[in-house]
Amino acid sequence: MTGLRYSTTGPGMALLTAVFTPFDEAGELALDTVAKQADALLAWGSPAAFVGGTAGEGAALSTAERMALVERWCEVAAGRLDVIVHVGHASLTEARQLAGHAERVGAKAISAVPPYFHRPETVDALVDACAVITDAAPTLPFTYYHIPSITGVHLRASDVLLAARERIPSFAGVKFAANDMVDLQRCLHLAGEQEIFVGVAKLVLAAWQWGARAAIGSVYNFAGPLFRQMLDDAARGELAKAQEYQLRAQQVIDAAARSGGELTGFKALGSVLGVDCGPCRPPLPSLGPEQVAVLRAEVARLGFGVDGGR
Amino acid sequence: MTGLRYSTTGPGMALLTAVFTPFDEAGELALDTVAKQADALLAWGSPAAFVGGTAGEGAALSTAERMALVERWCEVAAGRLDVIVHVGHASLTEARQLAGHAERVGAKAISAVPPYFHRPETVDALVDACAVITDAAPTLPFTYYHIPSITGVHLRASDVLLAARERIPSFAGVKFAANDMVDLQRCLHLAGEQEIFVGVAKLVLAAWQWGARAAIGSVYNFAGPLFRQMLDDAARGELAKAQEYQLRAQQVIDAAARSGGELTGFKALGSVLGVDCGPCRPPLPSLGPEQVAVLRAEVARLGFGVDGGR
Amino acid sequence: MTGLRYSTTGPGMALLTAVFTPFDEAGELALDTVAKQADALLAWGSPAAFVGGTAGEGAALSTAERMALVERWCEVAAGRLDVIVHVGHASLTEARQLAGHAERVGAKAISAVPPYFHRPETVDALVDACAVITDAAPTLPFTYYHIPSITGVHLRASDVLLAARERIPSFAGVKFAANDMVDLQRCLHLAGEQEIFVGVAKLVLAAWQWGARAAIGSVYNFAGPLFRQMLDDAARGELAKAQEYQLRAQQVIDAAARSGGELTGFKALGSVLGVDCGPCRPPLPSLGPEQVAVLRAEVARLGFGVDGGR
Amino acid sequence: MTGLRYSTTGPGMALLTAVFTPFDEAGELALDTVAKQADALLAWGSPAAFVGGTAGEGAALSTAERMALVERWCEVAAGRLDVIVHVGHASLTEARQLAGHAERVGAKAISAVPPYFHRPETVDALVDACAVITDAAPTLPFTYYHIPSITGVHLRASDVLLAARERIPSFAGVKFAANDMVDLQRCLHLAGEQEIFVGVAKLVLAAWQWGARAAIGSVYNFAGPLFRQMLDDAARGELAKAQEYQLRAQQVIDAAARSGGELTGFKALGSVLGVDCGPCRPPLPSLGPEQVAVLRAEVARLGFGVDGGR
């Protein structure tokens, strides 16, 4: 097992993109869009696509759809881009099927949230659940996806990290999508071989200051180059300039969140500033053209996304 | 659409059983057990099995397993017992498949929790999500399953009731599994054609005093006759006697909850007092033989489950 | 110790009024209003005033103001009306002073929330805190005031009841202002010598069906006669009529809650339908004349408070 | 108004001590201990005592006790140490009295939590409540004390910062005692003239990396020199060494928290490693000698507090 490391080549930070899932107006998968998404990532240097996660509305897809989507990503990414497949599911049985499939079709790695209907109550139960999944794809590095606001599983990610690396040979790290400073700091302190992927876009710069070397997020679908620039500024010592940008990015995120929720707003921004991936699936709302225009104008006032999507 | 009413024939209350899903020691479906479960329900007069819900660990099953389970129940129940199929899923696409399948194989009705990964944020979005499901099985009465402690969807059930009956032709009522007195009371006040199924076993008697006429629960897997007796006592005016029993039942439930969580404890009690349905699936814990013995003894001290399971 | 029982004389329910504290426009105590409040309670038969509680903004008063208010109430109520003094405080030292004062000036009973800045973490610590207070006023019956949404103390009231009656000689019962059905039902089951005062106006009728015999609330400042009538209807067997009223009362409460919060809205309704007690103190908002008019009109549409305040 | 800035003299961070309140075994104020506390702070260079806050159990004291305590601190600190008085109270009337008193007896500054029984629901209402307090002590810098886990006031501190500096002439900053990374980062970004005092000891180093220049905490009652050393290491560029220490400090804090809660455990550690301030007041628990010994041993195993309190 080689782990899953992206950030060894310089002072910066690897920005992996949690890609949206493209739907047509009827809400069906629009797989033709995937090649455009892959090209867009390559264009600014995102080293991997995280497929079927929260931003990818993986939980809203059927298992068959998730597999079709992953196959398409593996095809278009082959040799150019890593594909990390989110295989988390309320049913571990389904999650295993998704994991085995990912391994067969050439994914680079897998990741999973814990079961989120019946939930693990202890760290041991959680790690056992992860092991059920990883046993179905033992050759792929596995990243635990910590997002308690959605899963309702509030066990500390740093405790999961400590237990999982003893128990799961393919354990490669944590995608940390929570707001708890103490837990993130402890993850960063304790991570040795493992990678901690920052999953909160508002905190990328701050986490970099704490030593984080990689992030996974959906904001990079439309603002990747800008975050890239921000981190380059920081790495060159221009911290004030970088902080100024981070603060503006937070305002953009707040604006998107006010437009029907962060995910709906991000997907709408992605459609106008990046590759159009269509509406969200129910129960998530989608924005109408006027709402998108209002959001775009608000974001433009923040100096964001003018000039051809930049 | 004829609705879903069970309780018109007397002063008592219909007790529908949220059946456990039988697993073998390897955690695989043990479908041979289903016939025994159906016989047990018929023996004490439960009019329906609620299949694949919370107690049935539906979310831990794959879609294929859920379908196989439902088919088995429809076979053994045919002409003797109603089968109500829980089709709720984080993916509405999967939920639709489950709903259509239930209709084809002869279920009496369907029920669903709302999507619980990406969640509806408004009553309208929630009812829209329900409509997506009911459109796939338009001939079956549909009951909204309200269980916010698990789904994280805290929208008031009484507001859902009001909106859903305007919007969904097959809307038949609410399974109310929450602890909010005001919302339950409002549901009971506002229910006209619809049925409110009490989903909190600790409150069955109290809800009966408020006019509830039906309940769905997993405690009836092993304590059905006792609850039946309690409600008969109440209907005959022996309220003090009934309350005494309800209080003891609450202690039994608390004891089960202390043994690895309510569901794990209930399934263990079911195995020794009713039909043995095997262990829970991960991430739920299962009790070892010693823990089961301790729980059984504690419950027996409460005068419960001695004398051949009664 | 004789306890604190109000409800032995018939099938109805005693309705004690949690009185507002009258302020002038500058926010200073307007003690002249107290006599009018007492007369209003006597006019429709409320047997007691609960002074300085949540609705009375006791926590917003200084200790000196609380004492002055209590003295005024004891003067005007003497021989006509019971005065129950809320002495709860974040500081047990202050609470003891309030308790001793209440005893000296002729209050009938005391009540207290638990400390709510540093909070008791166990039932024992909570009961110990209550005992610190009752030791300062040993001749007065003491009622534990359970209102977890405000105090943040979520320990089950029924557990407090069981422990407090073993430990505190003057323990007389629980004022239950929470929405947890299971806990209320258990309190009612377990109360022997003690009284359970229902503190949620939306649930008075339902709690009566469960055997509750007394309530304390602020809604009786302006709707006492109507609740009185509702309970008389219920006691005569006209349950449907009573439920119809309760449902409307809930809508009135919801309307008040939408107008700046339940307490602000209630105090405003009290000012136009009962005795004018002036504005709330900061940090609670107060309604302007136009907002009061809108609220009054909304309430009148519900058939409430027309015809001279009735 | 000169603000309240401590951190202009170098790359390090000012560590202000939230002092414990000394009680004797009967739970009465032990004011003789205050001089020893002041000497201890001066010995390692803490520039100010924060008196009567959370760690000081201010809310458990009567107003008279709070004033006596503050007077004693102002006497012993005069000319040597700043005294910052926490005047927050559920009653703004009492808070004003505390503020005016602090000004009269020579305090350097005041600070307050928002009212925490009746709570402000909006940023405007919160800032209005702060203004009620500051009007009573207009010459003293005022720091808003943000500690939502205790007060239940979850309004974003960064929004309070923006509004308060427009509205309150003496507004000097925020004591930030919460775990929300995004809000803290935004406070640090937006603070111009104002100071952000880090109130979470586990995060002092991390906040320093983000630009924080001052902290207030109770851990400095017994571990001040060690935190001082940690920050000096960091300022010299020895970040790994500093992080190692911070990680161990987190374990000490966790150990204390397991011993009856963080405050109880801290006060016990203070008694053996610093100045003995006696037990906590109810409803907080206090540790017996054996529990203290266990805690001390656990802490010593972490290399903490051996060798004469260091």
Coordinates of N, CA and C in Angstrom, one line a residue, chain B residues 110-285:
Chain B
I110 N -47.3 1.3 1.2 CA -45.9 1.7 1.4 C -45.7 2.8 2.4
S111 N -44.5 3.0 2.8 CA -44.2 4.1 3.8 C -42.8 4.5 3.5
A112 N -42.4 5.7 3.9 CA -41.0 6.1 3.6 C -40.6 7.2 4.6
V113 N -39.4 7.1 5.0 CA -38.7 8.3 5.6 C -38.3 9.2 4.5
P114 N -38.0 10.5 4.8 CA -37.5 11.4 3.8 C -36.0 11.1 3.5
P115 N -35.5 11.5 2.3 CA -34.0 11.4 2.1 C -33.3 11.9 3.3
Y116 N -32.2 11.2 3.7 CA -31.6 11.5 5.0 C -30.1 11.7 4.8
F117 N -29.6 11.9 3.6 CA -28.2 12.4 3.5 C -28.3 13.8 3.0
H118 N -28.7 14.0 1.8 CA -29.1 15.4 1.4 C -30.6 15.4 1.9
R119 N -30.9 16.4 2.7 CA -32.2 16.4 3.3 C -33.1 17.5 2.8
P120 N -34.4 17.3 2.7 CA -35.3 18.4 2.4 C -35.3 19.5 3.5
E121 N -35.2 20.7 3.1 CA -35.1 21.8 4.0 C -36.5 22.5 4.3
T122 N -37.4 22.2 3.5 CA -38.8 22.8 3.6 C -39.8 21.7 3.5
V123 N -41.0 22.0 4.1 CA -42.1 21.1 3.9 C -42.4 20.8 2.5
D124 N -42.4 21.8 1.7 CA -42.6 21.6 0.2 C -41.6 20.7 -0.4
A125 N -40.4 20.9 -0.1 CA -39.4 20.0 -0.7 C -39.6 18.5 -0.1
L126 N -40.0 18.4 1.1 CA -40.2 17.1 1.6 C -41.4 16.4 1.0
V127 N -42.5 17.1 0.8 CA -43.7 16.6 0.1 C -43.4 16.3 -1.3
D128 N -42.6 17.1 -2.0 CA -42.2 16.8 -3.4 C -41.4 15.5 -3.4
A129 N -40.5 15.3 -2.4 CA -39.8 14.0 -2.4 C -40.7 12.8 -2.2
C130 N -41.7 13.0 -1.4 CA -42.6 11.9 -1.2 C -43.4 11.6 -2.5
A131 N -43.7 12.7 -3.2 CA -44.5 12.5 -4.4 C -43.7 11.8 -5.5
V132 N -42.4 12.0 -5.5 CA -41.5 11.3 -6.4 C -41.7 9.8 -6.2
I133 N -41.7 9.4 -4.9 CA -41.9 8.0 -4.5 C -43.3 7.5 -4.9
T134 N -44.3 8.2 -4.5 CA -45.7 7.7 -4.7 C -46.0 7.6 -6.1
D135 N -45.4 8.4 -7.0 CA -45.7 8.3 -8.4 C -45.3 7.0 -9.0
A136 N -44.4 6.3 -8.3 CA -43.9 5.0 -8.7 C -44.8 3.8 -8.3
A137 N -45.7 4.1 -7.4 CA -46.7 3.1 -6.8 C -48.0 3.7 -6.5
P138 N -48.7 4.3 -7.5 CA -49.8 5.1 -7.3 C -51.0 4.4 -6.7
T139 N -51.0 3.1 -6.7 CA -52.2 2.4 -6.2 C -52.1 2.1 -4.7
L140 N -50.9 2.3 -4.2 CA -50.7 1.9 -2.8 C -50.8 3.1 -1.8
P141 N -51.6 2.9 -0.8 CA -51.6 4.0 0.3 C -50.2 4.3 0.8
F142 N -49.9 5.6 1.0 CA -48.5 6.0 1.4 C -48.6 6.6 2.8
T143 N -47.7 6.2 3.7 CA -47.6 6.8 5.0 C -46.3 7.4 5.2
Y144 N -46.3 8.7 5.6 CA -45.0 9.4 5.8 C -44.4 8.9 7.2
Y145 N -43.2 8.6 7.2 CA -42.6 8.0 8.4 C -41.7 9.1 9.0
H146 N -42.1 9.6 10.1 CA -41.5 10.8 10.8 C -40.6 10.3 12.0
I147 N -39.3 10.3 11.8 CA -38.4 9.8 12.9 C -37.2 10.7 12.9
P148 N -37.3 12.0 13.3 CA -36.3 13.0 13.2 C -35.0 12.6 13.9
S149 N -35.1 11.8 15.0 CA -33.8 11.5 15.7 C -32.9 10.7 14.8
I150 N -33.4 10.0 13.8 CA -32.6 9.3 12.9 C -32.3 10.0 11.6
T151 N -33.4 10.6 11.0 CA -33.2 11.2 9.7 C -32.6 12.6 9.7
G152 N -32.7 13.2 10.9 CA -32.3 14.6 11.0 C -33.2 15.6 10.3
V153 N -34.4 15.1 9.9 CA -35.4 16.0 9.2 C -36.4 16.3 10.3
H154 N -36.3 17.6 10.8 CA -37.1 18.0 12.0 C -38.4 18.8 11.6
L155 N -38.7 18.8 10.4 CA -39.9 19.5 10.0 C -41.1 18.9 10.7
R156 N -42.1 19.8 11.1 CA -43.2 19.2 11.9 C -44.0 18.3 11.1
A157 N -44.3 17.1 11.7 CA -45.1 16.1 11.0 C -46.5 16.7 10.7
S158 N -47.0 17.5 11.6 CA -48.4 18.0 11.4 C -48.4 18.9 10.2
D159 N -47.3 19.6 9.9 CA -47.3 20.5 8.7 C -47.1 19.6 7.4
V160 N -46.4 18.5 7.6 CA -46.3 17.6 6.4 C -47.7 17.0 6.1
L161 N -48.4 16.6 7.2 CA -49.7 16.0 7.0 C -50.6 17.0 6.2
L162 N -50.6 18.3 6.6 CA -51.5 19.2 5.9 C -51.1 19.4 4.5
A163 N -49.8 19.4 4.2 CA -49.4 19.7 2.8 C -49.5 18.4 2.0
A164 N -49.2 17.3 2.5 CA -49.2 16.0 1.7 C -50.6 15.6 1.3
R165 N -51.6 15.9 2.1 CA -52.9 15.4 1.7 C -53.5 16.3 0.6
E166 N -53.0 17.5 0.4 CA -53.4 18.3 -0.7 C -52.7 17.9 -2.0
R167 N -51.6 17.3 -1.8 CA -50.7 17.1 -3.0 C -50.5 15.7 -3.5
I168 N -50.7 14.7 -2.6 CA -50.5 13.3 -2.9 C -51.8 12.5 -2.8
P169 N -52.3 12.0 -3.9 CA -53.6 11.4 -3.9 C -53.6 10.1 -2.9
S170 N -52.5 9.4 -2.9 CA -52.4 8.2 -2.1 C -52.0 8.4 -0.7
F171 N -51.9 9.7 -0.3 CA -51.4 9.9 1.1 C -52.4 9.4 2.1
A172 N -51.9 8.6 3.0 CA -52.8 7.9 4.0 C -52.5 8.2 5.4
G173 N -51.4 8.9 5.7 CA -51.2 9.2 7.1 C -49.7 9.3 7.5
V174 N -49.5 9.3 8.8 CA -48.1 9.5 9.4 C -47.8 8.4 10.4
K175 N -46.6 7.9 10.2 CA -46.1 7.1 11.3 C -45.2 8.0 12.2
F176 N -45.6 8.3 13.4 CA -45.1 9.3 14.2 C -44.1 8.7 15.3
A177 N -42.9 8.8 15.0 CA -41.9 8.3 15.9 C -41.0 9.4 16.5
A178 N -41.6 10.2 17.3 CA -40.9 11.3 17.9 C -41.5 11.6 19.3
N179 N -40.8 12.5 20.0 CA -41.2 12.7 21.3 C -41.9 14.1 21.6
D180 N -42.2 14.7 20.5 CA -42.7 16.1 20.6 C -44.3 16.0 20.8
M181 N -44.7 16.4 22.0 CA -46.1 16.3 22.4 C -47.0 17.2 21.5
V182 N -46.5 18.4 21.3 CA -47.3 19.3 20.6 C -47.6 18.9 19.2
D183 N -46.6 18.4 18.6 CA -46.8 18.0 17.2 C -47.7 16.7 17.1
L184 N -47.5 15.8 17.9 CA -48.4 14.6 17.9 C -49.8 15.0 18.2
Q185 N -50.0 15.8 19.2 CA -51.4 16.2 19.5 C -52.0 16.9 18.2
R186 N -51.2 17.8 17.6 CA -51.7 18.5 16.4 C -52.0 17.5 15.3
C187 N -51.2 16.5 15.1 CA -51.5 15.5 14.1 C -52.8 14.8 14.4
L188 N -53.0 14.4 15.6 CA -54.2 13.7 16.0 C -55.4 14.6 15.8
H189 N -55.3 15.9 16.1 CA -56.4 16.8 15.9 C -56.8 17.0 14.4
L190 N -55.7 17.0 13.6 CA -55.9 17.4 12.2 C -56.2 16.2 11.3
A191 N -55.9 15.0 11.8 CA -56.1 13.8 10.9 C -57.6 13.6 10.7
G192 N -57.9 13.6 9.5 CA -59.3 13.3 9.2 C -59.4 11.9 8.6
E193 N -59.3 11.9 7.2 CA -59.2 10.6 6.5 C -57.9 9.8 6.9
Q194 N -56.9 10.6 7.3 CA -55.6 9.9 7.5 C -55.5 9.3 8.9
E195 N -54.6 8.3 8.9 CA -54.3 7.6 10.2 C -53.0 8.1 10.7
I196 N -53.0 8.3 12.1 CA -51.7 8.6 12.7 C -51.3 7.3 13.5
F197 N -50.2 6.8 13.0 CA -49.7 5.6 13.7 C -48.6 6.0 14.7
V198 N -48.9 5.6 16.0 CA -48.0 6.0 17.0 C -46.8 5.1 17.0
G199 N -45.6 5.7 16.9 CA -44.4 4.9 16.7 C -43.5 4.9 17.9
V200 N -44.0 5.4 19.1 CA -43.2 5.4 20.3 C -43.9 4.5 21.3
A201 N -43.3 3.3 21.6 CA -44.0 2.3 22.4 C -44.3 2.8 23.8
K202 N -43.4 3.7 24.3 CA -43.6 4.2 25.6 C -44.9 5.0 25.8
L203 N -45.5 5.4 24.7 CA -46.6 6.4 24.7 C -47.8 5.9 24.1
V204 N -47.9 4.6 23.9 CA -49.1 4.0 23.3 C -50.4 4.3 24.1
L205 N -50.3 4.1 25.4 CA -51.5 4.3 26.2 C -51.9 5.8 26.2
A206 N -50.9 6.6 26.4 CA -51.1 8.0 26.5 C -51.7 8.5 25.2
A207 N -51.2 8.0 24.1 CA -51.7 8.5 22.8 C -53.1 8.0 22.6
W208 N -53.4 6.8 23.1 CA -54.8 6.3 23.0 C -55.7 7.2 23.7
Q209 N -55.3 7.7 24.9 CA -56.1 8.7 25.6 C -56.4 9.9 24.8
W210 N -55.4 10.2 23.9 CA -55.6 11.4 23.1 C -56.4 11.1 21.8
G211 N -56.8 9.9 21.6 CA -57.6 9.5 20.5 C -56.9 8.7 19.4
A212 N -55.6 8.4 19.6 CA -54.9 7.5 18.6 C -55.6 6.2 18.5
R213 N -55.6 5.6 17.3 CA -56.3 4.4 17.1 C -55.4 3.3 16.5
A214 N -54.2 3.6 16.3 CA -53.3 2.6 15.7 C -51.8 2.9 16.1
A215 N -51.0 1.9 16.1 CA -49.6 2.0 16.4 C -48.8 1.1 15.6
I216 N -47.6 1.5 15.3 CA -46.6 0.6 14.6 C -45.4 0.5 15.5
G217 N -44.9 -0.6 15.8 CA -43.7 -0.7 16.7 C -43.1 -2.0 16.6
S218 N -41.8 -2.0 17.1 CA -41.1 -3.3 17.1 C -41.2 -4.0 18.4
V219 N -41.7 -3.3 19.5 CA -41.8 -4.0 20.8 C -42.9 -5.1 20.6
Y220 N -43.8 -5.0 19.7 CA -44.8 -6.0 19.5 C -44.3 -7.3 19.0
N221 N -43.1 -7.3 18.5 CA -42.4 -8.6 18.1 C -42.3 -9.5 19.3
F222 N -42.3 -9.0 20.5 CA -42.2 -9.9 21.7 C -43.1 -9.5 22.8
A223 N -43.8 -8.4 22.7 CA -44.7 -8.0 23.8 C -46.1 -7.6 23.3
G224 N -46.4 -8.1 22.1 CA -47.7 -7.8 21.5 C -48.9 -8.1 22.4
P225 N -49.0 -9.4 22.9 CA -50.1 -9.7 23.7 C -50.3 -8.9 24.9
L226 N -49.1 -8.5 25.5 CA -49.2 -7.7 26.7 C -49.8 -6.3 26.4
F227 N -49.3 -5.7 25.3 CA -49.8 -4.4 24.9 C -51.3 -4.5 24.6
R228 N -51.7 -5.6 23.9 CA -53.1 -5.8 23.6 C -53.9 -5.8 24.8
Q229 N -53.4 -6.5 25.8 CA -54.1 -6.6 27.1 C -54.2 -5.3 27.8
M230 N -53.1 -4.5 27.7 CA -53.1 -3.2 28.3 C -54.2 -2.3 27.7
L231 N -54.3 -2.4 26.4 CA -55.3 -1.5 25.8 C -56.7 -2.0 26.0
D232 N -56.9 -3.3 26.1 CA -58.2 -3.8 26.5 C -58.6 -3.4 27.9
D233 N -57.6 -3.4 28.8 CA -57.9 -2.9 30.1 C -58.4 -1.5 30.1
A234 N -57.6 -0.7 29.3 CA -58.0 0.7 29.2 C -59.4 0.9 28.6
A235 N -59.6 0.2 27.6 CA -60.9 0.3 26.9 C -62.1 -0.1 27.8
R236 N -61.8 -1.0 28.8 CA -62.8 -1.4 29.7 C -62.9 -0.4 30.9
G237 N -62.1 0.6 30.9 CA -62.1 1.6 32.0 C -61.2 1.3 33.1
E238 N -60.4 0.3 32.9 CA -59.4 0.0 34.0 C -58.1 0.7 33.7
L239 N -58.1 2.0 33.8 CA -57.0 2.8 33.4 C -55.8 2.7 34.3
A240 N -56.1 2.6 35.6 CA -54.9 2.5 36.5 C -54.1 1.2 36.3
K241 N -54.9 0.1 36.0 CA -54.2 -1.1 35.7 C -53.4 -1.0 34.4
A242 N -54.0 -0.3 33.4 CA -53.3 -0.1 32.1 C -52.0 0.7 32.3
Q243 N -52.2 1.7 33.1 CA -51.0 2.6 33.3 C -49.9 1.9 34.1
E244 N -50.3 1.1 35.0 CA -49.3 0.3 35.7 C -48.5 -0.6 34.7
Y245 N -49.2 -1.2 33.8 CA -48.5 -1.9 32.7 C -47.6 -1.1 31.9
Q246 N -48.1 0.1 31.4 CA -47.4 0.9 30.5 C -46.1 1.4 31.2
L247 N -46.2 1.7 32.5 CA -45.0 2.1 33.2 C -43.9 1.0 33.2
R248 N -44.4 -0.2 33.4 CA -43.4 -1.4 33.4 C -42.8 -1.6 32.0
A249 N -43.7 -1.4 31.0 CA -43.2 -1.5 29.7 C -42.1 -0.5 29.4
Q250 N -42.2 0.7 29.9 CA -41.2 1.7 29.8 C -39.9 1.3 30.4
Q251 N -40.0 0.6 31.5 CA -38.8 0.2 32.2 C -38.1 -0.9 31.4
V252 N -38.9 -1.8 30.8 CA -38.3 -2.8 29.9 C -37.6 -2.1 28.7
I253 N -38.2 -1.1 28.2 CA -37.6 -0.4 27.0 C -36.3 0.2 27.5
D254 N -36.3 0.9 28.6 CA -35.1 1.5 29.1 C -34.0 0.4 29.3
A255 N -34.4 -0.7 29.9 CA -33.4 -1.8 30.1 C -32.8 -2.3 28.7
A256 N -33.7 -2.4 27.7 CA -33.2 -2.8 26.4 C -32.3 -1.8 25.8
A257 N -32.6 -0.5 26.0 CA -31.8 0.6 25.5 C -30.4 0.6 26.1
R258 N -30.4 0.3 27.4 CA -29.1 0.2 28.1 C -28.2 -0.9 27.6
S259 N -28.8 -1.9 27.0 CA -28.1 -3.1 26.4 C -27.7 -2.9 25.0
G260 N -26.9 -1.9 24.7 CA -26.4 -1.7 23.3 C -27.3 -0.9 22.4
G261 N -28.3 -0.2 23.0 CA -29.2 0.6 22.2 C -30.5 -0.1 22.1
E262 N -31.6 0.7 21.9 CA -32.9 0.1 21.9 C -33.1 -1.0 20.9
L263 N -32.6 -0.8 19.7 CA -32.9 -1.8 18.6 C -32.2 -3.1 18.9
T264 N -30.9 -3.0 19.2 CA -30.1 -4.2 19.6 C -30.8 -4.9 20.7
G265 N -31.2 -4.2 21.8 CA -31.8 -4.8 22.9 C -33.1 -5.5 22.6
F266 N -33.9 -4.8 21.8 CA -35.2 -5.3 21.4 C -35.0 -6.6 20.6
K267 N -34.1 -6.6 19.6 CA -33.9 -7.7 18.8 C -33.5 -8.9 19.6
A268 N -32.6 -8.6 20.7 CA -32.2 -9.7 21.6 C -33.4 -10.2 22.4
L269 N -34.2 -9.3 22.9 CA -35.4 -9.8 23.6 C -36.3 -10.6 22.7
G270 N -36.5 -10.1 21.5 CA -37.3 -10.9 20.5 C -36.8 -12.3 20.3
S271 N -35.5 -12.4 20.3 CA -34.9 -13.7 20.1 C -35.2 -14.7 21.2
V272 N -35.3 -14.2 22.4 CA -35.6 -15.1 23.5 C -37.1 -15.2 23.9
L273 N -37.8 -14.2 23.6 CA -39.2 -14.2 24.0 C -40.2 -14.4 22.8
G274 N -39.6 -14.3 21.6 CA -40.5 -14.5 20.4 C -39.8 -15.3 19.4
V275 N -39.7 -14.9 18.1 CA -39.1 -15.7 17.1 C -37.6 -15.2 17.0
D276 N -36.7 -16.1 17.0 CA -35.3 -15.7 16.9 C -34.9 -15.2 15.5
C277 N -34.5 -13.9 15.4 CA -34.2 -13.3 14.2 C -32.7 -13.1 14.0
G278 N -31.9 -13.7 14.9 CA -30.4 -13.6 14.8 C -29.9 -12.2 15.2
P279 N -28.6 -12.0 14.9 CA -28.0 -10.7 15.3 C -28.4 -9.5 14.4
C280 N -28.0 -8.3 14.9 CA -28.1 -7.1 14.0 C -26.9 -7.1 13.1
R281 N -27.1 -6.3 12.0 CA -26.0 -6.1 11.1 C -25.1 -4.9 11.6
P282 N -23.8 -4.9 11.3 CA -23.1 -3.7 11.5 C -23.7 -2.5 10.7
P283 N -23.6 -1.3 11.3 CA -22.8 -0.9 12.4 C -23.5 -1.1 13.8
L284 N -24.7 -1.7 13.8 CA -25.4 -1.9 15.1 C -24.6 -3.1 15.8
P285 N -24.5 -2.9 17.1 CA -23.9 -4.0 17.8 C -24.9 -5.2 18.0

